[in-house]
Short mmCIF file of C-alpha atoms and ligand atoms in Angstrom, two decimals:
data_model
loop_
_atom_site.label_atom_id
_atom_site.label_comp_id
_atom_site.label_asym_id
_atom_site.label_seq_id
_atom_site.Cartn_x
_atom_site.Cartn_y
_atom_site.Cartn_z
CA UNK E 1 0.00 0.00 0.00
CA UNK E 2 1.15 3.57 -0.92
CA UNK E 3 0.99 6.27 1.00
CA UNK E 4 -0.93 9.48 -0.38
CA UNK E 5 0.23 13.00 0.37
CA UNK E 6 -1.20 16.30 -1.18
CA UNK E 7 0.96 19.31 -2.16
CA UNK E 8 0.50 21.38 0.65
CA UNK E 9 2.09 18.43 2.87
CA UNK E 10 -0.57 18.60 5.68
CA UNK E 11 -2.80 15.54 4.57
CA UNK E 12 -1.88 12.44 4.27
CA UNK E 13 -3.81 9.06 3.62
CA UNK E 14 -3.30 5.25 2.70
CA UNK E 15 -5.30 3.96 0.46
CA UNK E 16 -6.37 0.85 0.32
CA UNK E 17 -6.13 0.02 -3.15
CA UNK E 18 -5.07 2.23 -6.08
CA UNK E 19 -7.26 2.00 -9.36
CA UNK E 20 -6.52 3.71 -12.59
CA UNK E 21 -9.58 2.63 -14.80
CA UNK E 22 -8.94 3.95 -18.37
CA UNK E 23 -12.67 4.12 -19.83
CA UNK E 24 -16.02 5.40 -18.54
CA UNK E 25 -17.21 1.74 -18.26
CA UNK E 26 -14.42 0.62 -16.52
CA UNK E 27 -15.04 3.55 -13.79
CA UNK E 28 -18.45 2.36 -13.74
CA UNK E 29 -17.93 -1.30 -13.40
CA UNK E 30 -14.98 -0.21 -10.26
CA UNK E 31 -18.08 1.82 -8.86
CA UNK E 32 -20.18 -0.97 -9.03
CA UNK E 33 -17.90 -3.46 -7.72
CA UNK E 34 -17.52 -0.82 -4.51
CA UNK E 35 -20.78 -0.60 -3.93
CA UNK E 36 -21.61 -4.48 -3.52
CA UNK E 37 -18.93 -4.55 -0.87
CA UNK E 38 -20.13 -1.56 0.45
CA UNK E 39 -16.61 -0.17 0.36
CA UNK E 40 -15.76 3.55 -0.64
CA UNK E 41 -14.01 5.71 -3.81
CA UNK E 42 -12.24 8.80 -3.71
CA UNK E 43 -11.44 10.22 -7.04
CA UNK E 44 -8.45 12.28 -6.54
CA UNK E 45 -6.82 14.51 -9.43
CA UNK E 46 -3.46 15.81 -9.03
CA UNK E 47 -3.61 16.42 -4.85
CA UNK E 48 -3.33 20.29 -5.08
CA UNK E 49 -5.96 20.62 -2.56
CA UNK E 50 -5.18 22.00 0.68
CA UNK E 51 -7.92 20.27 2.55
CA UNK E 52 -8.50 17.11 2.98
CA UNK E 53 -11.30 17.07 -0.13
CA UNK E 54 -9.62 14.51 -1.74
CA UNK E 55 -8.16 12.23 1.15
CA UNK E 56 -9.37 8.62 0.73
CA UNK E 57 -10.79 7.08 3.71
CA UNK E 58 -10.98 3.62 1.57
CA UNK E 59 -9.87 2.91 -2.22
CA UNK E 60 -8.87 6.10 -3.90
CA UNK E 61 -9.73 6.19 -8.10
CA UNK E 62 -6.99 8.25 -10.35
CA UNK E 63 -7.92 9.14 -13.86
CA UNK E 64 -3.98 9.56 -15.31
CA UNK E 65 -5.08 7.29 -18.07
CA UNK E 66 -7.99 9.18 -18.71
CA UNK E 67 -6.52 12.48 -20.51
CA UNK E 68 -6.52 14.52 -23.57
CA UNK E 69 -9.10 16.57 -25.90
CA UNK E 70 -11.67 14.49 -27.27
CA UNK E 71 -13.40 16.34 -29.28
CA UNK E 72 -13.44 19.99 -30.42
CA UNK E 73 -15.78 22.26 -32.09
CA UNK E 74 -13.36 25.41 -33.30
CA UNK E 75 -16.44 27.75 -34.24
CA UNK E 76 -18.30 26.78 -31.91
CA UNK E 77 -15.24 27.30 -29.09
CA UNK E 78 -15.89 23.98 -27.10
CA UNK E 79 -13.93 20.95 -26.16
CA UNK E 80 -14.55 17.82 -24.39
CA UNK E 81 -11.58 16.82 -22.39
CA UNK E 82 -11.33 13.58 -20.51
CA UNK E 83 -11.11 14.45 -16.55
CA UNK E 84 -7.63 13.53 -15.19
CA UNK E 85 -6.25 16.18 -17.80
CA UNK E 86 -3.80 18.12 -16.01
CA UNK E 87 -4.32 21.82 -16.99
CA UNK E 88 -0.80 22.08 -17.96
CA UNK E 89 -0.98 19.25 -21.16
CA UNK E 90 -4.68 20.79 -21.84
CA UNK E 91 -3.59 24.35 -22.37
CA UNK E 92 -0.59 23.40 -24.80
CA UNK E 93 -2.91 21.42 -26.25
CA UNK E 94 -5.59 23.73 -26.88
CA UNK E 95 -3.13 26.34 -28.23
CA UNK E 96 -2.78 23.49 -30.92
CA UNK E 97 -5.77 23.66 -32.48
CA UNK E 98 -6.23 27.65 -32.19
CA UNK E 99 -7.99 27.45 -28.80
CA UNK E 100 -7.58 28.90 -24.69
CA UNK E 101 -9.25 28.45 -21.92
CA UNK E 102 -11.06 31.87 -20.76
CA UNK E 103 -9.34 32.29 -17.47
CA UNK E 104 -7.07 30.21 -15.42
CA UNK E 105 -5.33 30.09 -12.09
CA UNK E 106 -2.11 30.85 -11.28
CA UNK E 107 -0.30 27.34 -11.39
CA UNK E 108 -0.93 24.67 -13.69
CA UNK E 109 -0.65 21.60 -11.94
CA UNK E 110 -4.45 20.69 -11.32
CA UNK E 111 -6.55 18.13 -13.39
CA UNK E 112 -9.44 19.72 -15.48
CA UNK E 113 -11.81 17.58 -12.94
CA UNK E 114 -9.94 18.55 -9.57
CA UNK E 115 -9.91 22.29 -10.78
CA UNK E 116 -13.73 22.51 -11.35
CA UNK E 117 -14.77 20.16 -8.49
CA UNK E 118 -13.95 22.70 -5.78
CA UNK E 119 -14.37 26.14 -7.57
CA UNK E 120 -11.06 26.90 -8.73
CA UNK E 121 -10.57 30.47 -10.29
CA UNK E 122 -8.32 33.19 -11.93
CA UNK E 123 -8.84 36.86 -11.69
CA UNK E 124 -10.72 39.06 -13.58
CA UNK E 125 -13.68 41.49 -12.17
CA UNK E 126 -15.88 40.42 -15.14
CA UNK E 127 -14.51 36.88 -15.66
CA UNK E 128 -16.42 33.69 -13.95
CA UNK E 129 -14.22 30.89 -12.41
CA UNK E 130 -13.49 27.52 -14.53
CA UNK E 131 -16.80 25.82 -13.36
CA UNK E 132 -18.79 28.20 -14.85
CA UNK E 133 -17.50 26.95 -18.06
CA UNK E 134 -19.22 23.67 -17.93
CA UNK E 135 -21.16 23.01 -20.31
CA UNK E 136 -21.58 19.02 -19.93
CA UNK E 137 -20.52 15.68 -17.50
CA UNK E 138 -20.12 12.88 -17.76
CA UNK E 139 -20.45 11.56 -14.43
CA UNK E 140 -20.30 7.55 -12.57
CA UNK E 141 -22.56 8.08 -9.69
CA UNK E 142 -22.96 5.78 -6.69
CA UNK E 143 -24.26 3.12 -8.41
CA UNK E 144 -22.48 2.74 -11.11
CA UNK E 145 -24.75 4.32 -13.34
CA UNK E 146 -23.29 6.49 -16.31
CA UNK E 147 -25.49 9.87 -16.52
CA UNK E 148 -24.46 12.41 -19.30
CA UNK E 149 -25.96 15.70 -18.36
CA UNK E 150 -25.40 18.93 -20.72
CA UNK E 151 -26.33 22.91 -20.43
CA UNK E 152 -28.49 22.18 -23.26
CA UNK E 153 -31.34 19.66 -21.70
CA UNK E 154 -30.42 20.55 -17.68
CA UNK E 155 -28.80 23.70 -17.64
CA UNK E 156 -30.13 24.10 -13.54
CA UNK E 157 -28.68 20.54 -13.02
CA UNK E 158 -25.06 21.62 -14.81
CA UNK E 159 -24.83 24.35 -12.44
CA UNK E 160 -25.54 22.31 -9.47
CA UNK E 161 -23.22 19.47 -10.58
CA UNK E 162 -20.15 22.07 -11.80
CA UNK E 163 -18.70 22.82 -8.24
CA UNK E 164 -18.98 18.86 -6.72
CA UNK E 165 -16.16 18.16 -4.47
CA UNK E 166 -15.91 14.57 -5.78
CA UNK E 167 -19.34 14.25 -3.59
CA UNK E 168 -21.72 13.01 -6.50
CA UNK E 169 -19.84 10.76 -8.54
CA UNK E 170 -16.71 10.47 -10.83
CA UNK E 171 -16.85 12.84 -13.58
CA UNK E 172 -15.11 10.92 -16.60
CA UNK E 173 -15.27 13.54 -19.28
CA UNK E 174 -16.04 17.70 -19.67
CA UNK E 175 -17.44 19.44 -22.07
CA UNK E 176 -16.13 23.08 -21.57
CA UNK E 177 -16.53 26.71 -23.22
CA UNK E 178 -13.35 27.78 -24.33
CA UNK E 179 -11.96 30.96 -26.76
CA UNK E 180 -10.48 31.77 -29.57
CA UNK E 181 -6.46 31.45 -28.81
CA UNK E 182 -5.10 34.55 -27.33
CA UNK E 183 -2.10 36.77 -26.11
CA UNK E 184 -1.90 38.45 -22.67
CA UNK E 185 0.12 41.79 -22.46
CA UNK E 186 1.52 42.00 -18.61
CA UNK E 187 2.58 44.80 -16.28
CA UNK E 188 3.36 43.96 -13.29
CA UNK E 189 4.78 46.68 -10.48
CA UNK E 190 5.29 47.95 -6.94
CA UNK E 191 2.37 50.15 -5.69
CA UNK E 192 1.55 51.68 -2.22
CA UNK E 193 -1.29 49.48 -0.18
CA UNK E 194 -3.75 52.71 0.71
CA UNK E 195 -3.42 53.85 -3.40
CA UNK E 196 -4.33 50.11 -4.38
CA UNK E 197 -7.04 49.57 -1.83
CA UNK E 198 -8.66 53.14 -2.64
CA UNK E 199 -8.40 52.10 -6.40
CA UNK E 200 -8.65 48.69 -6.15
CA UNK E 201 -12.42 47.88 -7.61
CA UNK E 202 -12.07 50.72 -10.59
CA UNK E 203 -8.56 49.54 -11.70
CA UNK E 204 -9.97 45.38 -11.75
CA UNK E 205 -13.25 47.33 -14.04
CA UNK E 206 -10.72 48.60 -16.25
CA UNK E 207 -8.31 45.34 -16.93
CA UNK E 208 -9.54 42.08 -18.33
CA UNK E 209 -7.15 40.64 -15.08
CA UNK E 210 -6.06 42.42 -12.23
CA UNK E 211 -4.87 41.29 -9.35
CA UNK E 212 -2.41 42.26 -6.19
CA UNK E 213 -0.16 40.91 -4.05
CA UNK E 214 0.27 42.88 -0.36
CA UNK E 215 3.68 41.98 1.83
CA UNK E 216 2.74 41.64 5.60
CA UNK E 217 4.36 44.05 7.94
CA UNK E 218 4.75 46.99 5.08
CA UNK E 219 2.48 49.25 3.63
CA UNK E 220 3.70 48.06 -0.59
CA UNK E 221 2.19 45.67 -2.69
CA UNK E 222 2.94 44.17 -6.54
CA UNK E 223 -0.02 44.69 -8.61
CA UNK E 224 -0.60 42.78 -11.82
CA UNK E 225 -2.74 43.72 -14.66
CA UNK E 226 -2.83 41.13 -17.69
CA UNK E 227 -4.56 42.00 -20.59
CA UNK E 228 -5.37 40.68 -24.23
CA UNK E 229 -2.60 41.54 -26.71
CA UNK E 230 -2.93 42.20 -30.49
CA UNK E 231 -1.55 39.01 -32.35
CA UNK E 232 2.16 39.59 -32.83
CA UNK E 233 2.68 42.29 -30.68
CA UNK E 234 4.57 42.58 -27.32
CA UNK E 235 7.45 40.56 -26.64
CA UNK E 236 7.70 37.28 -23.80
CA UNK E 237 10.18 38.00 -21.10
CA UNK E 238 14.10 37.18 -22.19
CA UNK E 239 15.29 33.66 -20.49
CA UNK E 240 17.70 35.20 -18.36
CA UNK E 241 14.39 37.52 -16.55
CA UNK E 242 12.08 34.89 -16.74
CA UNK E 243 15.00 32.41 -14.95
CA UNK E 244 15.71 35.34 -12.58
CA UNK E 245 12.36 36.33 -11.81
CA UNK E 246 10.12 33.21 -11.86
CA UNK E 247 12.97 30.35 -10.95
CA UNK E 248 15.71 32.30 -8.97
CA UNK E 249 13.78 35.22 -6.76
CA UNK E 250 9.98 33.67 -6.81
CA UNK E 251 11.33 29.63 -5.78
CA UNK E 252 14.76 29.23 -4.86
CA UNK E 253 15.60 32.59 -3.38
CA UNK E 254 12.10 32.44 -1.51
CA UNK E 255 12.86 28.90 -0.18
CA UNK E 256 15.86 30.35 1.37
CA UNK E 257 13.96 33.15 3.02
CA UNK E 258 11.38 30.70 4.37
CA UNK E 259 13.92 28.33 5.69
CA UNK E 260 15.79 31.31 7.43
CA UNK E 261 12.10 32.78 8.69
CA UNK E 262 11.25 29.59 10.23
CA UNK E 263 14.34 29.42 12.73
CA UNK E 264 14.23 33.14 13.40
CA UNK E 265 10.25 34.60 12.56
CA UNK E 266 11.43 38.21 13.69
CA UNK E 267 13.29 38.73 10.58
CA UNK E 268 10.06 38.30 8.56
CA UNK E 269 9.20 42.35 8.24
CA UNK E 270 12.77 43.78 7.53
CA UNK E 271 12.49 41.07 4.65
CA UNK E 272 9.71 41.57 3.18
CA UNK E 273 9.95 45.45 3.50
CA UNK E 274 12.99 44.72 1.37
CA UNK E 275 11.77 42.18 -1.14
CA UNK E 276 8.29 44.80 -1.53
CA UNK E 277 11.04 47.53 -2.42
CA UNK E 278 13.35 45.66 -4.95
CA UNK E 279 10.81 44.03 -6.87
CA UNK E 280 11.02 46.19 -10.14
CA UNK E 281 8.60 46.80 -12.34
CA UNK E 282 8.06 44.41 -15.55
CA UNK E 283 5.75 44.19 -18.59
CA UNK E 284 5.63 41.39 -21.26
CA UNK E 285 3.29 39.13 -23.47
CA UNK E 286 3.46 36.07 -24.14
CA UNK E 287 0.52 33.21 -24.84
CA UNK E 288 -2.43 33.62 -22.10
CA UNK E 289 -1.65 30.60 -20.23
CA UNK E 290 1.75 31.12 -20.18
CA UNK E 291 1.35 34.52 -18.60
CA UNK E 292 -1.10 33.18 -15.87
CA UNK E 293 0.71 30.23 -14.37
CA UNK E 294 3.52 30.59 -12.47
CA UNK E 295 6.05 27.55 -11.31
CA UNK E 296 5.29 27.44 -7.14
CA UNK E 297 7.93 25.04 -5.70
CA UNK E 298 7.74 26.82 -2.37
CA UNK E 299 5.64 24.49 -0.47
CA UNK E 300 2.93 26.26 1.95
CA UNK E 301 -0.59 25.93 3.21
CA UNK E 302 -3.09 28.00 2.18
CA UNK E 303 -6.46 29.52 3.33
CA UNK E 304 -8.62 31.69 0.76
CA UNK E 305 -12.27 33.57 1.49
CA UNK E 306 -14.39 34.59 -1.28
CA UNK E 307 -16.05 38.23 0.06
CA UNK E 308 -18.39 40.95 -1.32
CA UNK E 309 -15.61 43.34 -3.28
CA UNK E 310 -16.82 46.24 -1.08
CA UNK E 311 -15.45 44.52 2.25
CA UNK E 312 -12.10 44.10 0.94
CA UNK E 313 -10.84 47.05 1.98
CA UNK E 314 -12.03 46.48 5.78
CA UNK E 315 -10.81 42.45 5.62
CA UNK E 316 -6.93 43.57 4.31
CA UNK E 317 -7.02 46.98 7.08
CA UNK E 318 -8.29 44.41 9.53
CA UNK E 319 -5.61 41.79 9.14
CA UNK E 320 -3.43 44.32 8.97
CA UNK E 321 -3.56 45.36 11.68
CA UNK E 322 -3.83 41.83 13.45
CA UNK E 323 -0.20 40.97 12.20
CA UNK E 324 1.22 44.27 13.89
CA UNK E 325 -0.81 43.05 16.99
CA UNK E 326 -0.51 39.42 17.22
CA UNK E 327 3.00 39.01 17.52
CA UNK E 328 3.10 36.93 14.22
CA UNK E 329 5.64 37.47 11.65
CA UNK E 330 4.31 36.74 8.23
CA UNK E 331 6.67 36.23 5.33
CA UNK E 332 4.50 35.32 2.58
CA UNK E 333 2.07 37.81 0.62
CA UNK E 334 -1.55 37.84 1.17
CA UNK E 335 -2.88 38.08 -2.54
CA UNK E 336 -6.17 39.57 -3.29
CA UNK E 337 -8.08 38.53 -6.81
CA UNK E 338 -11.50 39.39 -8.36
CA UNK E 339 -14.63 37.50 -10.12
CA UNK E 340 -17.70 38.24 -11.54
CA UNK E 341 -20.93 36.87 -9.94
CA UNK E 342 -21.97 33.30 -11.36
CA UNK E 343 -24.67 31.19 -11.49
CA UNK E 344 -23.05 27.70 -10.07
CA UNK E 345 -24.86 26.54 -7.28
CA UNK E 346 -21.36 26.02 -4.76
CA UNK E 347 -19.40 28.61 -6.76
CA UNK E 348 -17.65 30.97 -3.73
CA UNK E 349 -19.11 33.64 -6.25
CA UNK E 350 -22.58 32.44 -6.74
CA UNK E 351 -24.64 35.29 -7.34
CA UNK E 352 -22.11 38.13 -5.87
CA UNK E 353 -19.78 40.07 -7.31
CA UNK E 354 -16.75 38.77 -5.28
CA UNK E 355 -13.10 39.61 -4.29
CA UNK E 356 -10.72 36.81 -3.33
CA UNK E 357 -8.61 36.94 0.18
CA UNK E 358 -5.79 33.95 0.42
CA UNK E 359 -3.32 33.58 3.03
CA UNK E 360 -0.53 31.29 3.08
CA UNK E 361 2.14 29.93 5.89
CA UNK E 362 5.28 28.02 4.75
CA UNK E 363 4.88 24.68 5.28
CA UNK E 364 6.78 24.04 7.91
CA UNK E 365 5.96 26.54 10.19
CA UNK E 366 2.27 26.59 12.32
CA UNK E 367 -0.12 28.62 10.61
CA UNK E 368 -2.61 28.06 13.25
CA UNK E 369 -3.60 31.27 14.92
CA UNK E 370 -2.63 33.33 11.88
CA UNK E 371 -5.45 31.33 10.00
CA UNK E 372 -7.66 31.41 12.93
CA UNK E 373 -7.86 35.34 13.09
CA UNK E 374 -8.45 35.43 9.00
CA UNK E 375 -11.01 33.59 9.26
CA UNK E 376 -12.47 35.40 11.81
CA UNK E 377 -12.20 38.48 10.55
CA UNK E 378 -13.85 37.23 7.37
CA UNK E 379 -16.78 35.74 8.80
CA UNK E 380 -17.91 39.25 9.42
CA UNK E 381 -18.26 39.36 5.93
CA UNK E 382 -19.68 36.53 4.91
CA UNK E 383 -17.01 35.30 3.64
CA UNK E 384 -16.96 31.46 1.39
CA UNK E 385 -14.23 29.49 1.86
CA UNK E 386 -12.55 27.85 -1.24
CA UNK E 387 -13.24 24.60 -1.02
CA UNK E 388 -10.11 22.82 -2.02
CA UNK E 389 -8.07 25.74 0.81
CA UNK E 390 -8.31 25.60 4.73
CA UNK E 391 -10.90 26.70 6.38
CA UNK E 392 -13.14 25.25 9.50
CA UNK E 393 -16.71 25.74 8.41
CA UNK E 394 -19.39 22.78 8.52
CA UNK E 395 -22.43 22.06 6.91
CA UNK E 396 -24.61 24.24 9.21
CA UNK E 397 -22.66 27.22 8.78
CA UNK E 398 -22.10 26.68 4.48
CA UNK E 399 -25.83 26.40 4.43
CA UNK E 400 -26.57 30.03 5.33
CA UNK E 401 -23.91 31.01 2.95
CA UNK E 402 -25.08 29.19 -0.23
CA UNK E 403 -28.80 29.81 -0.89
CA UNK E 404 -28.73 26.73 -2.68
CA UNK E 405 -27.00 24.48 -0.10
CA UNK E 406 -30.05 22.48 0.92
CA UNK E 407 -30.43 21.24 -2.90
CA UNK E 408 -26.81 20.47 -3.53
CA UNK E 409 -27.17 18.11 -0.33
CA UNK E 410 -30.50 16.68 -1.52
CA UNK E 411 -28.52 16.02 -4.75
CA UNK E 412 -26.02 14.14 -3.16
CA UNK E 413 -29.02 12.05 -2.02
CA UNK E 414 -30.13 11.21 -5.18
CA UNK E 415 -26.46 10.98 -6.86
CA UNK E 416 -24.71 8.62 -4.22
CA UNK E 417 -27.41 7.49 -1.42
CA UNK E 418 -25.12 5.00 -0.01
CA UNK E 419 -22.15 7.37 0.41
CA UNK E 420 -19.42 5.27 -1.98
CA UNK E 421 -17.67 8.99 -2.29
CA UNK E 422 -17.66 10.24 0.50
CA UNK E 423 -15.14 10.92 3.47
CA UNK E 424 -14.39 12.48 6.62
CA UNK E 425 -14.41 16.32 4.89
CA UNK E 426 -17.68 15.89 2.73
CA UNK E 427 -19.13 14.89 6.08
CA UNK E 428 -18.35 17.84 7.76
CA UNK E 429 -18.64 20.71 5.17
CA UNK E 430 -22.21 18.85 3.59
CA UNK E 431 -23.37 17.05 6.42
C1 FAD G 1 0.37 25.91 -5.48
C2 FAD G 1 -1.13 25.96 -5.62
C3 FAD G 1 -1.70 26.99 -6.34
C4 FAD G 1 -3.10 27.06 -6.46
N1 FAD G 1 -3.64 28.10 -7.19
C5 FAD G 1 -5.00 28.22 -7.26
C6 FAD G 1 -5.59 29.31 -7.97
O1 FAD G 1 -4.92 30.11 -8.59
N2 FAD G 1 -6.95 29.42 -7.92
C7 FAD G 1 -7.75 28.54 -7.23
O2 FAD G 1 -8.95 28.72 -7.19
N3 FAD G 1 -7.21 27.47 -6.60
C8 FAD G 1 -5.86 27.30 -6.61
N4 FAD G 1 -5.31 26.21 -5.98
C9 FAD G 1 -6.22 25.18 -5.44
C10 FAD G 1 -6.47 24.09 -6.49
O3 FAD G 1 -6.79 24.63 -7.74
C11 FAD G 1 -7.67 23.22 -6.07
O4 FAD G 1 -7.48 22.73 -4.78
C12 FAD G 1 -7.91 22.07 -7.05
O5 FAD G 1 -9.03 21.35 -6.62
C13 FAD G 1 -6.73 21.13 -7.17
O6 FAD G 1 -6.93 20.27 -8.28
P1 FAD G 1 -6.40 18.78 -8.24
O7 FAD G 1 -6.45 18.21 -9.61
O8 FAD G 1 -5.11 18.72 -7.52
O9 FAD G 1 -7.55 18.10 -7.38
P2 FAD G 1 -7.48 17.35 -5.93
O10 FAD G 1 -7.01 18.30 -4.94
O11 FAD G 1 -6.76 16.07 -6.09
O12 FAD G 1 -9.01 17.05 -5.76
C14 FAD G 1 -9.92 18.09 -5.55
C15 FAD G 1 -11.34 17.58 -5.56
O13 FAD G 1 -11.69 17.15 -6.87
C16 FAD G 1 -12.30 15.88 -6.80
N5 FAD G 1 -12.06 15.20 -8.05
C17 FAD G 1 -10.88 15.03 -8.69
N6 FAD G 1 -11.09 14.36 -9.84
C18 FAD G 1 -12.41 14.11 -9.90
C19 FAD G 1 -13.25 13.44 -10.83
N7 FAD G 1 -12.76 12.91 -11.95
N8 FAD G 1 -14.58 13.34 -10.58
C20 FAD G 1 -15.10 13.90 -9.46
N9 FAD G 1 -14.36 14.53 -8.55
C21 FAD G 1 -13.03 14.65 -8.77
C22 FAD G 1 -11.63 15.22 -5.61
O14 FAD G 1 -12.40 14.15 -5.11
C23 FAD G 1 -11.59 16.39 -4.66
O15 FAD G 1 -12.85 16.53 -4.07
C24 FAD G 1 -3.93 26.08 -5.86
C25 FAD G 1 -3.33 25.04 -5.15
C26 FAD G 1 -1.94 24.96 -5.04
C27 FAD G 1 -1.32 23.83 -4.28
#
């Protein structure tokens, strides 16, 4: 038996068994076969989650042999892609045939399934997250029963299925919108907080992506504004910048920092006031996806609230001032993104305009009481906690912050009555 760790390091589990089915009817039949011995199936994608979403409790399913485009329509702008794609083979791949996804993260490492199963999203003040690019699933539910469900027959039952945590079945393949291939011109600089936070919902109406980055402990953040570039024009970072920037200063540099921050935590400020004042200004193009995901081989934990864009000013002034308080030296930014309101039922930014908090500790040092307070503070708001990032919130609690809540868990009901898919989280955040 082989031990199964995510990328955040902080859950762990042992399967029991290990299957890789590489058709829909061989998920089904593995469903099936579960179900008779009333064992349980945890479809896992690539293990990016922070919590423990994806942590087996019995026989864990992977779908690595279950990848690619399957089909395409290029007028139309759709694709079906089989589920264990990992986002960085679909974009590549999409770019092939003239194609993007509309928005995207900022790392590349998820499955297409993983990424959409617990709301997964990019920035962009008038952009939806990936989920709200379903347009069709096929999904295995707890008995082994193949149901194809598409925007065009069930649009209501799409939207409910989108966002799914793994909790209704095993989504096999994805039929998603996509766009037209397309370049993203980047600037990315050093800014004062108050300017930024004054600023900050006008200057995400005016970019197609905008998004900021504020260093705990100083009063500077990096902004980043990405938007789409006439074919041809602007020019992709030299090597020797990109190496510098993304490889040297963002991962190894920053793993150096982190080390040194763990064994003495009361450097953290005089750092970061210096890395918020060297960080120089830069602007490139290059293809969209390679502008939006970033290489992250820093490993930390990470907590992120979904909140109406008009308390983000109070949350970041708030935690603010609870790092100068607390005692707690923070060396990693807090970064702060934006999306449109949606329609999916367990979006974070079902039906409300939203602005994106996340917080993140270095892995090896306790992020405890500096995740505590967040999430305090954000609870004032309302706040929705990503799904796939830490947070404590149960079932009671979710339900008064999705209007739909009741329905998704009914859902689950009808979808997987005997609980094949479920485990110790899905109990606690549905019930
Ligand atoms: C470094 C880093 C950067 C990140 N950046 C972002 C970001 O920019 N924006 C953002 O929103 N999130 C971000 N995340 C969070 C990440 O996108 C989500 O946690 C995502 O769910 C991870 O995808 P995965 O393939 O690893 O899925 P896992 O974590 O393995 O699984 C997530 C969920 O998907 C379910 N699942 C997987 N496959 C299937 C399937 N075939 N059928 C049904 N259910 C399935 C699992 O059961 C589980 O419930 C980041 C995470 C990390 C570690």
């Amino acid at each position: 038996m082989t031990r199964w760790e995510n990328w955040g390091r902080n859950v762990s589990a042992t399967p029991t068994a290990v299957h890789r089915p590489g058709s829909t009817e061989e998920v089904a039949d593995l469903v099936r076969q579960t179900a008779d011995r009333v064992g349980r199936l945890r479809p896992v994608g690539s293990g990016h989650s922070f919590t423990a979403v994806a942590a087996p409790s019995d026989a864990q399913v992977r779908l690595d042999n279950l990848t690619g485009i399957l089909r395409a329509d290029r007028e139309a702008h759709t694709v079906t892609v089989a589920a264990g794609t990992p986002l960085h083979e679909l974009s590549p791949a999409l770019e092939h045939i003239g194609l993007a996804m509309i928005n995207l993260g900022d790392i590349d490492r998820q499955t297409i399934s993983g990424a959409i199963a617990t709301g997964t999203h990019g920035t962009g003040a008038g952009l939806t997250g990936l989920a709200d690019a379903v347009r069709g699933l096929t999904i295995v539910t707890g008995d082994g029963t193949v149901r194809r469900v598409h925007r065009d027959q069930d649009p209501d039952l799409v939207r409910l299925l989108a966002v799914g945590l793994g909790a209704y079945g095993i989504v096999t393949e994805i039929e998603l919108d996509v766009m037209a291939a397309y370049r993203l011109r980047a600037l990315e600089q050093p800014e004062p907080l108050a300017a930024v936070l004054d600023q900050a919902e006008a200057i995400a109406g005016r970019h197609r992506h905008f998004e900021f980055y504020w260093f705990p402990h100083t009063e500077r953040v990096l902004t980043k504004r990405n938007d789409i570039a006439e074919p041809g024009t602007g020019r992709s970072l030299p090597q020797w910048r990109e190496s510098l920037d993304d490889h040297l200063l963002a991962n190894v540099a920053f793993e150096q920092i982190n080390r040194l921050v763990t064994r003495r935590p009361t450097l953290a400020p005089r750092i970061n006031q210096v890395s918020a004042r060297v960080l120089s200004r830069r602007e490139f193009a290059d293809a969209s996806y390679r502008v939006f995901c970033t290489r992250r081989d820093v490993r930390f934990v990470e907590s992120e609230y979904a909140i109406p864009r008009a308390a983000l000013a109070p949350v970041l002034r708030e935690l603010a001032r609870w790092v100068d308080a607390s005692g707690e030296h923070i060396a990693f930014p807090v970064e702060v993104r934006f999306a449109a309101a949606d329609e999916v039922a367990l979006s974070t930014a079902y039906q409300r305009d939203s602005a994106y908090v996340a917080i993140h500790q270095y892995y090896r040092r306790d992020a405890s009481r500096y995740f505590a307070a967040f999430e305090a503070i954000v609870a004032e708001h309302d706040g929705r906690p990503h799904w796939g990032k830490l947070h404590t919130l149960d079932a009671d609690r979710l339900a008064e912050l999705y209007p739909r809540f009741r329905e998704a868990q009914a859902l689950r009901d009808e979808f997987d009555p005997s609980r094949v898919f479920t485990n110790d989280y899905l109990d606690r955040v549905l019930g």
